[in-house]
GROMACS .gro file of C-alpha atoms in nm:
model
  244
    1MET     CA    1  11.108  10.759  10.217
    2THR     CA    2  11.047  10.969  10.591
    3LEU     CA    3  11.170  10.649  10.874
    4ASP     CA    4  10.781  10.737  11.066
    5PRO     CA    5  10.597  11.001  10.981
    6TYR     CA    6  10.341  10.958  11.183
    7GLY     CA    7  10.408  10.815  11.494
    8ASP     CA    8  10.188  11.000  11.713
    9GLU     CA    9   9.927  10.707  11.723
   10GLU     CA   10   9.615  10.929  11.763
   11LEU     CA   11   9.749  11.168  11.477
   12VAL     CA   12   9.726  10.843  11.249
   13GLU     CA   13   9.372  10.746  11.290
   14LEU     CA   14   9.313  11.114  11.105
   15TYR     CA   15   9.492  11.014  10.827
   16ASP     CA   16   9.212  10.868  10.710
   17VAL     CA   17   8.985  11.119  10.775
   18ASP     CA   18   9.252  11.410  10.570
   19ASN     CA   19   9.322  11.161  10.281
   20PRO     CA   20   8.967  10.980  10.169
   21ALA     CA   21   8.939  10.765   9.882
   22GLY     CA   22   8.924  10.926   9.602
   23ASP     CA   23   8.894  10.928   9.214
   24ASP     CA   24   9.326  10.767   9.247
   25HIS     CA   25   9.198  10.475   9.396
   26ASP     CA   26   8.934  10.391   9.137
   27TYR     CA   27   9.227  10.447   8.931
   28PHE     CA   28   9.450  10.223   9.116
   29ARG     CA   29   9.220   9.970   9.122
   30GLU     CA   30   9.087   9.981   8.748
   31VAL     CA   31   9.494   9.941   8.622
   32ALA     CA   32   9.470   9.633   8.834
   33ASP     CA   33   9.143   9.526   8.732
   34THR     CA   34   9.215   9.555   8.359
   35LEU     CA   35   9.562   9.391   8.431
   36GLY     CA   36   9.357   9.091   8.567
   37ALA     CA   37   9.662   9.169   8.827
   38THR     CA   38   9.666   8.875   9.042
   39LYS     CA   39   9.942   9.014   9.290
   40VAL     CA   40   9.992   9.398   9.346
   41ILE     CA   41  10.227   9.545   9.551
   42ASP     CA   42  10.109   9.818   9.743
   43LEU     CA   43  10.480  10.003   9.816
   44GLY     CA   44  10.439  10.311  10.078
   45CYS     CA   45  10.096  10.177  10.109
   46GLY     CA   46  10.046  10.385  10.483
   47THR     CA   47   9.716  10.295  10.633
   48GLY     CA   48   9.604  10.049  10.427
   49LEU     CA   49   9.333  10.243  10.292
   50LEU     CA   50   9.339  10.196   9.903
   51THR     CA   51   9.606   9.820   9.966
   52ARG     CA   52   9.245   9.663  10.149
   53SER     CA   53   9.058   9.786   9.887
   54LEU     CA   54   9.270   9.638   9.633
   55VAL     CA   55   9.235   9.313   9.792
   56LYS     CA   56   8.947   9.064   9.574
   57PRO     CA   57   8.909   8.661   9.523
   58GLY     CA   58   9.238   8.501   9.308
   59ARG     CA   59   9.476   8.788   9.393
   60VAL     CA   60   9.754   8.806   9.630
   61VAL     CA   61   9.798   9.217   9.769
   62ILE     CA   62  10.127   9.294   9.964
   63GLY     CA   63  10.154   9.616  10.162
   64ILE     CA   64  10.484   9.774  10.219
   65ASP     CA   65  10.549  10.107  10.414
   66PRO     CA   66  10.811  10.202  10.698
   67SER     CA   67  10.589  10.364  10.903
   68PRO     CA   68  10.492  10.078  11.192
   69THR     CA   69  10.284  10.306  11.336
   70MET     CA   70  10.078  10.341  11.025
   71LEU     CA   71  10.123   9.965  10.953
   72ASN     CA   72   9.990   9.913  11.305
   73PHE     CA   73   9.707  10.064  11.260
   74ALA     CA   74   9.674   9.918  10.887
   75ARG     CA   75   9.671   9.551  11.081
   76ARG     CA   76   9.381   9.682  11.321
   77GLN     CA   77   9.137   9.772  11.042
   78PRO     CA   78   8.844   9.544  10.858
   79GLY     CA   79   9.001   9.318  10.567
   80ALA     CA   80   9.357   9.319  10.712
   81ASP     CA   81   9.420   8.990  10.731
   82ALA     CA   82   9.363   8.899  10.354
   83VAL     CA   83   9.721   9.148  10.316
   84THR     CA   84  10.038   9.056  10.400
   85TRP     CA   85  10.259   9.383  10.536
   86ILE     CA   86  10.559   9.438  10.552
   87ASP     CA   87  10.765   9.690  10.767
   88GLY     CA   88  11.006   9.870  10.522
   89ASP     CA   89  11.069  10.079  10.262
   90ALA     CA   90  11.138  10.016   9.848
   91SER     CA   91  11.482   9.785   9.997
   92ALA     CA   92  11.193   9.535  10.170
   93ILE     CA   93  11.027   9.390   9.763
   94ALA     CA   94  11.115   9.069   9.733
   95ALA     CA   95  11.298   9.002   9.376
   96THR     CA   96  11.037   8.748   9.290
   97GLY     CA   97  10.965   8.801   8.938
   98ASP     CA   98  10.614   8.707   8.971
   99VAL     CA   99  10.403   9.017   9.011
  100GLU     CA  100  10.221   9.195   8.757
  101LEU     CA  101  10.144   9.534   8.940
  102VAL     CA  102  10.315   9.801   9.169
  103VAL     CA  103  10.139  10.110   9.320
  104SER     CA  104  10.248  10.331   9.480
  105SER     CA  105   9.979  10.646   9.597
  106GLY     CA  106   9.971  10.942   9.772
  107ASN     CA  107  10.289  11.087   9.687
  108THR     CA  108  10.510  10.829   9.793
  109MET     CA  109  10.774  10.839   9.484
  110MET     CA  110  10.844  11.204   9.625
  111HIS     CA  111  10.928  11.080   9.945
  112VAL     CA  112  11.226  10.911   9.831
  113SER     CA  113  11.531  11.139   9.724
  114ASP     CA  114  11.757  11.157   9.410
  115ASP     CA  115  12.002  10.915   9.538
  116ASP     CA  116  11.765  10.665   9.585
  117LEU     CA  117  11.498  10.643   9.350
  118PRO     CA  118  11.715  10.438   9.104
  119SER     CA  119  11.732  10.127   9.397
  120ALA     CA  120  11.379  10.198   9.476
  121LEU     CA  121  11.263  10.142   9.100
  122LYS     CA  122  11.474   9.824   9.031
  123SER     CA  123  11.356   9.679   9.292
  124CYS     CA  124  11.023   9.738   9.197
  125ALA     CA  125  11.156   9.568   8.847
  126GLY     CA  126  11.264   9.306   9.031
  127ALA     CA  127  10.932   9.213   9.174
  128LEU     CA  128  10.763   9.290   8.857
  129ARG     CA  129  10.746   8.964   8.591
  130SER     CA  130  10.812   9.094   8.191
  131GLY     CA  131  10.525   9.257   8.104
  132GLY     CA  132  10.422   9.362   8.474
  133VAL     CA  133  10.305   9.759   8.520
  134ILE     CA  134  10.480   9.996   8.739
  135THR     CA  135  10.224  10.361   8.801
  136PHE     CA  136  10.224  10.616   9.084
  137GLU     CA  137  10.197  10.999   9.053
  138SER     CA  138  10.375  11.270   9.132
  139ARG     CA  139  10.368  11.637   9.162
  140ASN     CA  140  10.452  11.869   8.896
  141PRO     CA  141  10.688  12.102   8.983
  142ALA     CA  142  10.595  12.361   8.738
  143VAL     CA  143  10.286  12.462   8.977
  144ARG     CA  144  10.516  12.529   9.216
  145ALA     CA  145  10.291  12.303   9.494
  146TRP     CA  146  10.517  12.463   9.802
  147GLU     CA  147  10.462  12.817   9.702
  148SER     CA  148  10.118  12.763   9.894
  149TRP     CA  149  10.296  12.582  10.209
  150THR     CA  150  10.252  12.855  10.451
  151ARG     CA  151  10.152  12.911  10.805
  152GLN     CA  152   9.887  13.148  10.669
  153ALA     CA  153   9.776  12.949  10.380
  154THR     CA  154   9.732  12.646  10.578
  155TYR     CA  155   9.589  12.747  10.926
  156GLY     CA  156   9.266  12.564  11.058
  157GLU     CA  157   9.164  12.437  11.323
  158ARG     CA  158   8.924  12.131  11.402
  159ASP     CA  159   8.784  11.907  11.668
  160THR     CA  160   8.949  11.550  11.677
  161PRO     CA  161   8.878  11.215  11.912
  162ALA     CA  162   9.262  11.347  12.041
  163GLY     CA  163   9.107  11.634  12.113
  164HIS     CA  164   9.111  12.036  11.928
  165LEU     CA  165   9.372  12.065  11.691
  166ARG     CA  166   9.516  12.375  11.525
  167GLU     CA  167   9.711  12.249  11.261
  168TRP     CA  168   9.968  12.453  10.930
  169VAL     CA  169  10.221  12.356  10.754
  170GLU     CA  170  10.488  12.541  10.646
  171VAL     CA  171  10.770  12.573  10.420
  172THR     CA  172  11.171  12.542  10.596
  173GLU     CA  173  11.421  12.465  10.293
  174VAL     CA  174  11.373  12.455   9.892
  175ASP     CA  175  11.671  12.384   9.683
  176GLY     CA  176  11.609  12.305   9.349
  177GLY     CA  177  11.298  12.046   9.327
  178ARG     CA  178  11.397  11.904   9.769
  179VAL     CA  179  11.181  12.056   9.936
  180VAL     CA  180  11.129  12.052  10.336
  181PHE     CA  181  10.858  12.121  10.513
  182ASP     CA  182  10.749  12.060  10.920
  183ALA     CA  183  10.335  11.986  10.915
  184HIS     CA  184  10.250  12.147  11.268
  185ASN     CA  185   9.950  11.983  11.522
  186LEU     CA  186   9.900  12.201  11.821
  187PHE     CA  187   9.715  12.018  12.047
  188ASP     CA  188   9.535  12.218  12.380
  189ASP     CA  189   9.745  12.170  12.652
  190GLY     CA  190  10.017  12.388  12.494
  191HIS     CA  191  10.184  12.009  12.298
  192ASP     CA  192  10.341  12.069  11.902
  193ALA     CA  193  10.391  11.723  11.785
  194VAL     CA  194  10.574  11.881  11.484
  195TYR     CA  195  10.656  11.655  11.155
  196THR     CA  196  10.976  11.703  10.959
  197THR     CA  197  10.945  11.596  10.591
  198THR     CA  198  11.143  11.609  10.264
  199VAL     CA  199  10.993  11.575   9.977
  200TYR     CA  200  11.170  11.573   9.575
  201PHE     CA  201  11.003  11.724   9.286
  202ARG     CA  202  11.092  11.588   8.962
  203THR     CA  203  11.006  11.675   8.594
  204ALA     CA  204  10.815  11.457   8.385
  205GLU     CA  205  11.150  11.390   8.166
  206GLU     CA  206  11.338  11.325   8.527
  207ILE     CA  207  11.128  11.075   8.621
  208THR     CA  208  11.065  10.902   8.281
  209ALA     CA  209  11.439  10.852   8.297
  210ALA     CA  210  11.496  10.662   8.609
  211LEU     CA  211  11.182  10.436   8.470
  212GLU     CA  212  11.361  10.350   8.141
  213ALA     CA  213  11.715  10.361   8.380
  214ALA     CA  214  11.536  10.081   8.598
  215GLY     CA  215  11.390   9.822   8.299
  216PHE     CA  216  11.099   9.979   8.188
  217GLY     CA  217  10.938  10.124   7.858
  218ALA     CA  218  10.640  10.224   7.706
  219VAL     CA  219  10.592  10.509   7.981
  220THR     CA  220  10.304  10.705   7.958
  221ILE     CA  221  10.265  11.029   8.164
  222GLN     CA  222   9.886  11.178   8.233
  223GLY     CA  223   9.758  11.480   8.401
  224GLY     CA  224   9.468  11.346   8.632
  225TRP     CA  225   9.309  11.001   8.699
  226HIS     CA  226   9.063  11.054   8.441
  227ASN     CA  227   9.327  11.001   8.130
  228GLU     CA  228   9.352  11.419   8.113
  229PRO     CA  229   9.644  11.551   7.919
  230ALA     CA  230   9.965  11.586   8.035
  231THR     CA  231  10.048  11.979   8.040
  232ARG     CA  232  10.241  12.211   8.183
  233ASP     CA  233   9.913  12.347   8.435
  234SER     CA  234   9.869  11.945   8.572
  235ARG     CA  235   9.876  11.959   8.882
  236LEU     CA  236   9.996  11.570   8.907
  237LEU     CA  237  10.165  11.347   8.688
  238ILE     CA  238  10.062  11.014   8.696
  239PHE     CA  239  10.295  10.745   8.532
  240HIS     CA  240  10.242  10.405   8.397
  241ALA     CA  241  10.508  10.199   8.237
  242THR     CA  242  10.631   9.830   8.233
  243LYS     CA  243  10.864   9.623   8.266
  244GLN     CA  244  11.107   9.521   7.983
   0.00000   0.00000   0.00000
């Protein structure tokens, strides 16, 4: 995962505005409740919007993220004291073998490189008890979403607490499933805060194979947050797998 994609304190405050709770958060909470999970890890928790909503009596919730800026913001939010926050990536997950559920929202797994994915999934497996579940989403490469990540298609302007902001995204490199893009945040004073991000588009078959190699089975794939079947045209692929 990117070390600190939100290193600007002013911009991180806009993250939850741009990425509000929605059907994805409902889905992850439902999985936790259906499992009766008493210990949950949110990998790539960011500002902790989902993480804090997973808290309930008798449940331990752990949020892990590699961005100190985002975690500092998360720790200041209402209800944050009920969560254990850990600064790091999947390698920071303790192999306790007592976790019922690992969730990873916001396409977090797409930020894990091909080289790091096997170890990241094994770290998740090490934390989970036998029968524990991992669930996450990833963009479907067949839809080729990156082709619309252009300045013309993504440009927008708005007034924010940080001032007037002009924003857009531009892809700078495509190499197979590896896509690099710059997110521009241009302030009125001429300062352009540019954040470069690399994401990895993977097929359902590739992710399933990686899960199985890490010790997961019973892999199911949905094409949406309401049990829609996964098809070639599904924008998202939502994975649910059980530790063997």
